[in-house]
Amino acid sequence: MRGTVVHPNTGRTAPAPANRPRPGVTRADWRPVGIVVAYVGLCLAVASCGGSARLASLIATFTPTLPPTETRPPSETAPPSPTSTETATPLPSETPSPTPTVTATATATPTFTLTPTPSKTPTASRTPSPTPKLPALNFTPLPAVIETIAPPNAFRVREVGRWGRGPIHHMVLSRDGLWLGLGTSLGVYVVDARTLEERRFIETGGPVRAVAMSADGSLVAAGWGEKVRVWRVEDGELLLGFEAPKVVVTSLDFSPDGNYLAQGADDKRVRLWRVATGELAQMLEGHKGGVNAVTFFPDSLSVASASDDKTVRVWSVGNGRLERSLISYPAAVTALAYSSDGLWLATGVSNGEVWLWPTEVRGLPQVLRAHTGRVTALAFDRGAGRLVSGAEDQTLRLWAIPQGSLERTLRWPVGRVRGAAFARDGQTLFSGSLEGNVEHWRASDGTLIGALAGDAGPVQALAYSPNGQLIATGSWDGYLRIWRASDGRLAQVLFGHAGGISDVAFSPDGGLVASTSEDGRIRVWETGTGKEFATIQAGRRGLWSLAFSPDGRRLLAGGWEQILILSFPEGQVEKTIDTGPGPVYGLAFSPNGELLVSSSGDQTARVWNGFDWTLRATLFGHAAFIHSLAFSPDGTLLVTGASDGVLKLWDTREFAVINTLQGGSTAVNSVALSPDGRVLAAGSSDSFVRLWEVPNGRELISLSGHFSEVKAVAFSPDGRSLASGGWDDTLRLWMVR
């Protein structure tokens, strides 16, 4: 049966063009014959040179397989079946099998090779790969460490803890509504949707772009780079592996009956794999651009694909034929979802539109307009009465179906959506964002009713409590998180800011923790209970830095061209200090409270008297913005780090530069000195944490582990651990090992 093409503006249908008849015999048809003749000639030459034994070996192992003949580009109505070069063989990185594994499909014309060459086509493996040794994850006790970090042992500093899941690139809900699958920059997480507790984590060694869960939640599949892997959720055992060199996997979906796994990729193709055997069942070709999304029809008999070529195509699973083409989109199609009853197909477009197609009637779609960014997620509730869409504009929108009317818009802290799904009861829904958050919403009024614990968000600032038992992190998602330093358990997750958090600080007694934000507010929380102690509206253009005075009687905030000095705990503004142009990026008190240093957008640092707030000195020398400041424990040394990667060490008695260090070619975002003042740590935008000996400036080690900008570093009060946080949505702990 030939496929049809539907034009949404006219509603007309037309048969897709039929395959053209093949011409007569061509030069390509004679090529197999020539190859066989050449092979026979080679064998005779070997025999003439006395190689009869070699000739016998060649004849015994030779299977006359002919190369596929050249064909014209496949038509949309009948994509070619996958050839035998789509084989299931052991992956290079995994344990090889002594015998060939399953073959994807058989064809009438086998292939022919004279010498073995690395495969350039997708392969499959049923051999599990070894699990790499990981740092301690959330809720895992850290190793006991006796040594403090010092110059003699700095070369032995290693990552011992990694908290947070990393940015979420894709989130799905199993069809039974019981399990959430998260594809993150660290690996794959399986979460119980009823309790929002993690059930399984699988390290992948690369950022997962696509994730899929079988209907019953027993299997999880992930795609990253060229790779696709399928694991059993119960024990994390690797069951299948597929690989296509030079192909980037973009999307995955299990068929509802569990028999197939659909794979979309940037090579314009859709591959259908048999889950039971690892065979390639169909190779669907016809798109003129990369495939962004795939989804099965509820009966598992057809699969839809969305592409950069501004079309959606619906294919038969059984024979791979094109059943329907949806065209005339204004931009790339980026998301797909079928309703549970199969009556509707929702498609998301990169310009923010959602097109709603009826599946039983060939008519025009409804075009739903509200988003201002690329649509990245679509999902129907079980009754097919509502549709949720998520987009890059950091909103979720709920639509009434079939009316197509907008019911509700959910905003902060939605984030850049990477997945959305209605819960099993249809009354609540989940969203996952690139910022690393998984949130649970009540659909009726848009109330945030829960969030998945353990994510770190894009860490912008961090601080140890004075006793070293807690670590506070402020993230660009607006959450203040308080972690237990011993094992990474979240003691508190505090939300109240209407913008990203820029800085955090504990009170000197550790009983309170404060945060500043781009929303211009200071929020102070009780550390033990998480209750909000105070909210202070301190700036209209945002706040960038925060510091308690050593005696705890004042709280200072750096705003736009000014420093606000507040009495504490009253929260009254005592004084405002005018600074240089731009934001006040950093604030730091000397340990005795006699000096306050601020850094601004004019490439200088200013030193103020801590008793009357008069200007004492202006430090020149940097050629870029100074983002970070730190005093030595005795207050005689000041470190400044700038956006050009330069660090300077200053003698605070004469305010003279005693050393200049180069911290890479990118911005130094945060600096910290060890409690004994002998080691300087700096976090940079190139993802490294660097350690130097102070004051001679000898570089001790560069610590790698983060895969995005490191925004904050801090030593524990006992000097045995170093914490770093970054925009890879992780908090990492480093110790001497």
Short mmCIF file of C-alpha atoms in Angstrom, two decimals, residues 246-553:
data_model
loop_
_atom_site.label_atom_id
_atom_site.label_comp_id
_atom_site.label_asym_id
_atom_site.label_seq_id
_atom_site.Cartn_x
_atom_site.Cartn_y
_atom_site.Cartn_z
CA LYS A 246 29.61 8.83 13.26
CA VAL A 247 25.93 8.89 14.27
CA VAL A 248 24.59 10.91 17.21
CA VAL A 249 21.59 9.36 18.96
CA THR A 250 18.87 11.95 19.54
CA SER A 251 15.79 10.03 20.72
CA LEU A 252 14.56 6.64 21.93
CA ASP A 253 11.21 4.99 22.64
CA PHE A 254 10.10 1.49 23.62
CA SER A 255 7.00 0.16 21.89
CA PRO A 256 4.07 -0.34 24.29
CA ASP A 257 4.19 -4.11 23.75
CA GLY A 258 7.91 -4.11 24.64
CA ASN A 259 9.03 -5.77 21.42
CA TYR A 260 10.85 -2.85 19.79
CA LEU A 261 13.14 0.03 20.63
CA ALA A 262 13.00 2.95 18.21
CA GLN A 263 16.13 5.06 17.77
CA GLY A 264 16.25 8.49 16.11
CA ALA A 265 19.57 9.95 15.06
CA ASP A 266 21.17 12.89 13.32
CA ASP A 267 21.84 10.79 10.20
CA LYS A 268 18.17 11.28 9.13
CA ARG A 269 17.27 7.65 9.88
CA VAL A 270 15.04 5.81 12.32
CA ARG A 271 16.17 2.37 13.44
CA LEU A 272 13.86 -0.22 14.98
CA TRP A 273 15.61 -2.82 17.14
CA ARG A 274 14.08 -6.05 18.40
CA VAL A 275 14.49 -5.99 22.16
CA ALA A 276 14.47 -9.76 22.64
CA THR A 277 17.28 -10.52 20.20
CA GLY A 278 19.10 -7.27 19.46
CA GLU A 279 18.32 -7.59 15.75
CA LEU A 280 17.79 -4.54 13.58
CA ALA A 281 14.22 -4.97 12.38
CA GLN A 282 13.83 -1.87 10.20
CA MET A 283 15.89 1.02 8.89
CA LEU A 284 13.44 3.82 8.06
CA GLU A 285 14.76 6.36 5.58
CA GLY A 286 13.11 9.37 4.01
CA HIS A 287 13.76 12.37 6.24
CA LYS A 288 15.95 15.11 4.78
CA GLY A 289 17.18 16.29 8.19
CA GLY A 290 18.16 14.90 11.55
CA VAL A 291 15.50 13.07 13.56
CA ASN A 292 14.66 14.86 16.81
CA ALA A 293 11.96 12.64 18.33
CA VAL A 294 10.34 9.23 17.93
CA THR A 295 7.20 7.78 19.54
CA PHE A 296 5.08 4.66 19.05
CA PHE A 297 1.35 4.56 18.44
CA PRO A 298 -0.46 2.95 21.42
CA ASP A 299 -1.03 -0.31 19.51
CA SER A 300 2.71 -0.62 18.67
CA LEU A 301 1.92 -1.06 14.97
CA SER A 302 3.29 2.29 13.84
CA VAL A 303 5.94 4.78 14.92
CA ALA A 304 6.15 8.52 14.31
CA SER A 305 9.32 10.54 13.81
CA ALA A 306 9.93 14.30 13.90
CA SER A 307 12.75 15.95 12.01
CA ASP A 308 14.72 19.09 11.29
CA ASP A 309 13.28 18.87 7.75
CA LYS A 310 10.01 20.37 9.09
CA THR A 311 8.03 17.14 8.72
CA VAL A 312 6.58 14.34 10.79
CA ARG A 313 6.45 10.87 9.28
CA VAL A 314 4.43 7.89 10.44
CA TRP A 315 5.83 4.45 9.56
CA SER A 316 4.51 0.91 9.69
CA VAL A 317 6.48 -1.14 12.19
CA GLY A 318 5.79 -4.41 10.38
CA ASN A 319 7.05 -3.55 6.89
CA GLY A 320 8.71 -0.14 7.31
CA ARG A 321 6.42 1.58 4.80
CA LEU A 322 5.55 5.23 5.11
CA GLU A 323 1.92 5.55 6.17
CA ARG A 324 1.56 9.29 6.53
CA SER A 325 3.52 12.53 6.12
CA LEU A 326 2.65 15.70 8.02
CA ILE A 327 4.15 18.72 6.30
CA SER A 328 4.11 22.53 6.06
CA TYR A 329 5.60 23.14 9.49
CA PRO A 330 7.25 26.57 9.75
CA ALA A 331 10.36 25.20 11.49
CA ALA A 332 12.00 22.02 12.77
CA VAL A 333 9.73 19.62 14.64
CA THR A 334 11.24 18.85 18.04
CA ALA A 335 8.74 16.88 20.14
CA LEU A 336 6.01 14.23 19.74
CA ALA A 337 3.29 12.59 21.81
CA TYR A 338 0.31 10.32 21.10
CA SER A 339 -2.75 10.40 23.34
CA SER A 340 -3.42 7.13 25.19
CA ASP A 341 -6.51 6.45 23.05
CA GLY A 342 -4.57 7.12 19.86
CA LEU A 343 -6.97 9.82 18.67
CA TRP A 344 -4.45 12.69 18.81
CA LEU A 345 -0.86 13.29 17.81
CA ALA A 346 0.73 16.37 19.36
CA THR A 347 3.84 17.81 17.72
CA GLY A 348 6.09 20.56 19.06
CA VAL A 349 7.92 23.03 16.85
CA SER A 350 11.15 24.91 17.43
CA ASN A 351 9.35 28.26 17.04
CA GLY A 352 7.21 27.52 20.12
CA GLU A 353 4.05 26.27 18.40
CA VAL A 354 2.23 23.04 19.24
CA TRP A 355 0.34 21.35 16.38
CA LEU A 356 -2.46 18.98 17.34
CA TRP A 357 -3.40 16.42 14.67
CA PRO A 358 -6.39 14.06 14.64
CA THR A 359 -5.25 10.56 13.72
CA GLU A 360 -8.51 9.09 12.43
CA VAL A 361 -9.52 12.00 10.22
CA ARG A 362 -7.20 13.49 7.63
CA GLY A 363 -7.78 17.15 8.38
CA LEU A 364 -6.07 20.33 9.42
CA PRO A 365 -4.27 20.51 12.76
CA GLN A 366 -5.02 22.90 15.58
CA VAL A 367 -2.08 25.24 16.12
CA LEU A 368 -1.59 26.18 19.79
CA ARG A 369 0.48 29.31 20.27
CA ALA A 370 1.82 30.47 23.66
CA HIS A 371 5.45 29.38 24.05
CA THR A 372 8.24 31.73 23.02
CA GLY A 373 10.96 29.10 22.79
CA ARG A 374 11.61 25.66 21.31
CA VAL A 375 9.08 23.07 22.46
CA THR A 376 11.00 20.24 24.09
CA ALA A 377 8.35 18.08 25.81
CA LEU A 378 4.74 16.98 25.25
CA ALA A 379 2.47 14.61 27.17
CA PHE A 380 -1.25 13.79 27.38
CA ASP A 381 -3.02 12.78 30.57
CA ARG A 382 -4.48 9.27 30.64
CA GLY A 383 -7.96 10.48 29.84
CA ALA A 384 -6.69 12.49 26.85
CA GLY A 385 -8.48 15.54 28.18
CA ARG A 386 -5.37 17.62 28.78
CA LEU A 387 -2.02 18.18 27.14
CA VAL A 388 1.09 19.58 28.82
CA SER A 389 3.85 21.22 26.80
CA GLY A 390 7.26 22.36 28.00
CA ALA A 391 9.73 24.61 26.27
CA GLU A 392 13.01 26.48 26.37
CA ASP A 393 11.11 29.56 27.55
CA GLN A 394 11.12 27.96 31.04
CA THR A 395 7.38 27.39 31.16
CA LEU A 396 4.92 24.50 31.26
CA ARG A 397 1.54 25.08 29.63
CA LEU A 398 -1.60 23.03 30.14
CA TRP A 399 -4.11 22.80 27.29
CA ALA A 400 -7.69 21.53 27.23
CA ILE A 401 -8.24 18.83 24.59
CA PRO A 402 -9.91 18.84 22.08
CA GLN A 403 -10.72 22.55 22.48
CA GLY A 404 -7.07 23.55 22.37
CA SER A 405 -7.57 26.31 24.95
CA LEU A 406 -4.80 27.30 27.35
CA GLU A 407 -5.78 26.42 30.92
CA ARG A 408 -2.69 27.30 32.92
CA THR A 409 0.94 28.39 32.68
CA LEU A 410 3.55 27.19 35.20
CA ARG A 411 6.68 29.31 35.50
CA TRP A 412 9.47 29.63 38.06
CA PRO A 413 11.20 27.38 38.99
CA VAL A 414 10.33 25.30 35.92
CA GLY A 415 13.66 25.84 34.15
CA ARG A 416 14.48 24.83 30.59
CA VAL A 417 12.19 21.85 30.23
CA ARG A 418 13.62 18.50 29.12
CA GLY A 419 10.66 16.31 29.96
CA ALA A 420 7.06 16.49 31.15
CA ALA A 421 4.52 13.81 32.04
CA PHE A 422 1.22 13.44 33.83
CA ALA A 423 1.26 11.20 36.88
CA ARG A 424 -0.74 8.02 36.97
CA ASP A 425 -3.71 9.71 38.67
CA GLY A 426 -3.85 12.45 36.03
CA GLN A 427 -4.17 15.08 38.75
CA THR A 428 -0.48 15.88 39.07
CA LEU A 429 2.42 16.13 36.66
CA PHE A 430 6.20 15.95 36.61
CA SER A 431 8.74 18.16 34.88
CA GLY A 432 12.49 17.79 34.44
CA SER A 433 14.79 20.64 33.48
CA LEU A 434 18.25 21.24 32.12
CA GLU A 435 18.99 22.87 35.48
CA GLY A 436 18.83 19.39 37.04
CA ASN A 437 15.49 19.69 38.80
CA VAL A 438 12.59 17.22 38.83
CA GLU A 439 9.45 18.86 40.17
CA HIS A 440 5.98 17.55 41.02
CA TRP A 441 3.05 19.89 40.35
CA ARG A 442 -0.66 19.85 41.09
CA ALA A 443 -2.35 20.29 37.71
CA SER A 444 -5.50 21.97 39.00
CA ASP A 445 -3.82 25.08 40.39
CA GLY A 446 -0.16 24.82 39.39
CA THR A 447 1.10 24.42 42.96
CA LEU A 448 4.56 22.93 43.41
CA ILE A 449 3.96 19.99 45.75
CA GLY A 450 7.31 18.20 45.69
CA ALA A 451 10.74 17.89 44.17
CA LEU A 452 13.27 15.10 43.75
CA ALA A 453 15.90 15.33 46.45
CA GLY A 454 19.57 15.03 45.67
CA ASP A 455 19.99 17.41 42.78
CA ALA A 456 22.46 20.26 43.18
CA GLY A 457 21.35 22.62 40.43
CA PRO A 458 23.87 24.92 38.71
CA VAL A 459 25.99 25.74 41.76
CA GLN A 460 26.91 29.41 41.96
CA ALA A 461 28.13 29.68 45.57
CA LEU A 462 28.99 27.43 48.51
CA ALA A 463 30.13 27.67 52.12
CA TYR A 464 31.06 25.31 54.95
CA SER A 465 29.38 25.78 58.31
CA PRO A 466 31.81 26.89 61.04
CA ASN A 467 31.84 23.38 62.57
CA GLY A 468 32.38 21.75 59.16
CA GLN A 469 29.34 19.49 59.45
CA LEU A 470 27.24 21.19 56.77
CA ILE A 471 27.78 22.63 53.30
CA ALA A 472 25.40 25.23 51.90
CA THR A 473 25.11 25.66 48.13
CA GLY A 474 23.23 28.35 46.29
CA SER A 475 22.20 27.55 42.75
CA TRP A 476 21.01 29.42 39.73
CA ASP A 477 17.69 27.58 39.96
CA GLY A 478 16.82 29.63 43.07
CA TYR A 479 17.25 26.81 45.61
CA LEU A 480 19.44 26.96 48.71
CA ARG A 481 20.54 23.45 49.62
CA ILE A 482 22.17 22.38 52.87
CA TRP A 483 24.12 19.13 52.62
CA ARG A 484 25.45 16.93 55.38
CA ALA A 485 29.19 16.99 54.79
CA SER A 486 29.74 13.42 55.98
CA ASP A 487 27.62 11.65 53.35
CA GLY A 488 25.94 14.16 51.02
CA ARG A 489 22.44 13.81 52.46
CA LEU A 490 20.32 16.90 52.01
CA ALA A 491 19.42 18.32 55.38
CA GLN A 492 17.37 21.19 53.91
CA VAL A 493 16.17 22.34 50.50
CA LEU A 494 15.04 25.95 50.84
CA PHE A 495 13.17 27.90 48.21
CA GLY A 496 11.94 31.44 48.23
CA HIS A 497 14.01 33.52 45.87
CA ALA A 498 12.49 34.60 42.58
CA GLY A 499 15.82 34.41 40.80
CA GLY A 500 19.16 32.65 40.82
CA ILE A 501 21.18 32.65 44.05
CA SER A 502 24.47 34.52 43.75
CA ASP A 503 26.10 34.03 47.19
CA VAL A 504 25.64 32.21 50.51
CA ALA A 505 27.14 32.66 53.97
CA PHE A 506 26.78 31.08 57.42
CA SER A 507 26.54 33.23 60.53
CA PRO A 508 29.65 32.96 62.73
CA ASP A 509 27.83 30.62 65.16
CA GLY A 510 26.45 28.48 62.32
CA GLY A 511 22.86 28.84 63.48
CA LEU A 512 21.77 30.84 60.43
CA VAL A 513 22.52 30.77 56.75
CA ALA A 514 21.89 33.68 54.39
CA SER A 515 21.55 33.90 50.62
CA THR A 516 21.45 36.72 48.08
CA SER A 517 19.86 36.66 44.67
CA GLU A 518 19.37 38.50 41.45
CA ASP A 519 15.86 39.24 42.78
CA GLY A 520 17.43 41.86 45.10
CA ARG A 521 16.51 40.06 48.32
CA ILE A 522 18.47 38.67 51.22
CA ARG A 523 16.87 35.63 52.81
CA VAL A 524 18.05 34.29 56.14
CA TRP A 525 17.15 30.76 57.29
CA GLU A 526 17.51 28.77 60.47
CA THR A 527 20.06 26.09 59.73
CA GLY A 528 18.53 23.39 61.90
CA THR A 529 14.86 23.74 61.01
CA GLY A 530 14.90 25.40 57.60
CA LYS A 531 12.48 28.06 58.82
CA GLU A 532 12.82 31.47 57.25
CA PHE A 533 14.32 33.85 59.80
CA ALA A 534 14.16 37.07 57.79
CA THR A 535 13.62 38.46 54.30
CA ILE A 536 15.22 41.77 53.42
CA GLN A 537 14.56 43.68 50.21
CA ALA A 538 17.96 45.25 49.75
CA GLY A 539 18.47 46.00 46.07
CA ARG A 540 16.42 46.75 43.00
CA ARG A 541 19.01 45.63 40.46
CA GLY A 542 20.07 42.41 42.11
CA LEU A 543 22.65 41.40 44.73
CA TRP A 544 25.92 39.67 43.90
CA SER A 545 27.83 39.09 47.16
CA LEU A 546 27.27 38.54 50.86
CA ALA A 547 29.32 38.51 54.09
CA PHE A 548 28.71 38.34 57.83
CA SER A 549 31.02 40.41 60.02
CA PRO A 550 33.19 38.18 62.25
CA ASP A 551 31.22 39.23 65.34
CA GLY A 552 27.89 38.43 63.61
CA ARG A 553 26.44 41.86 64.33
#
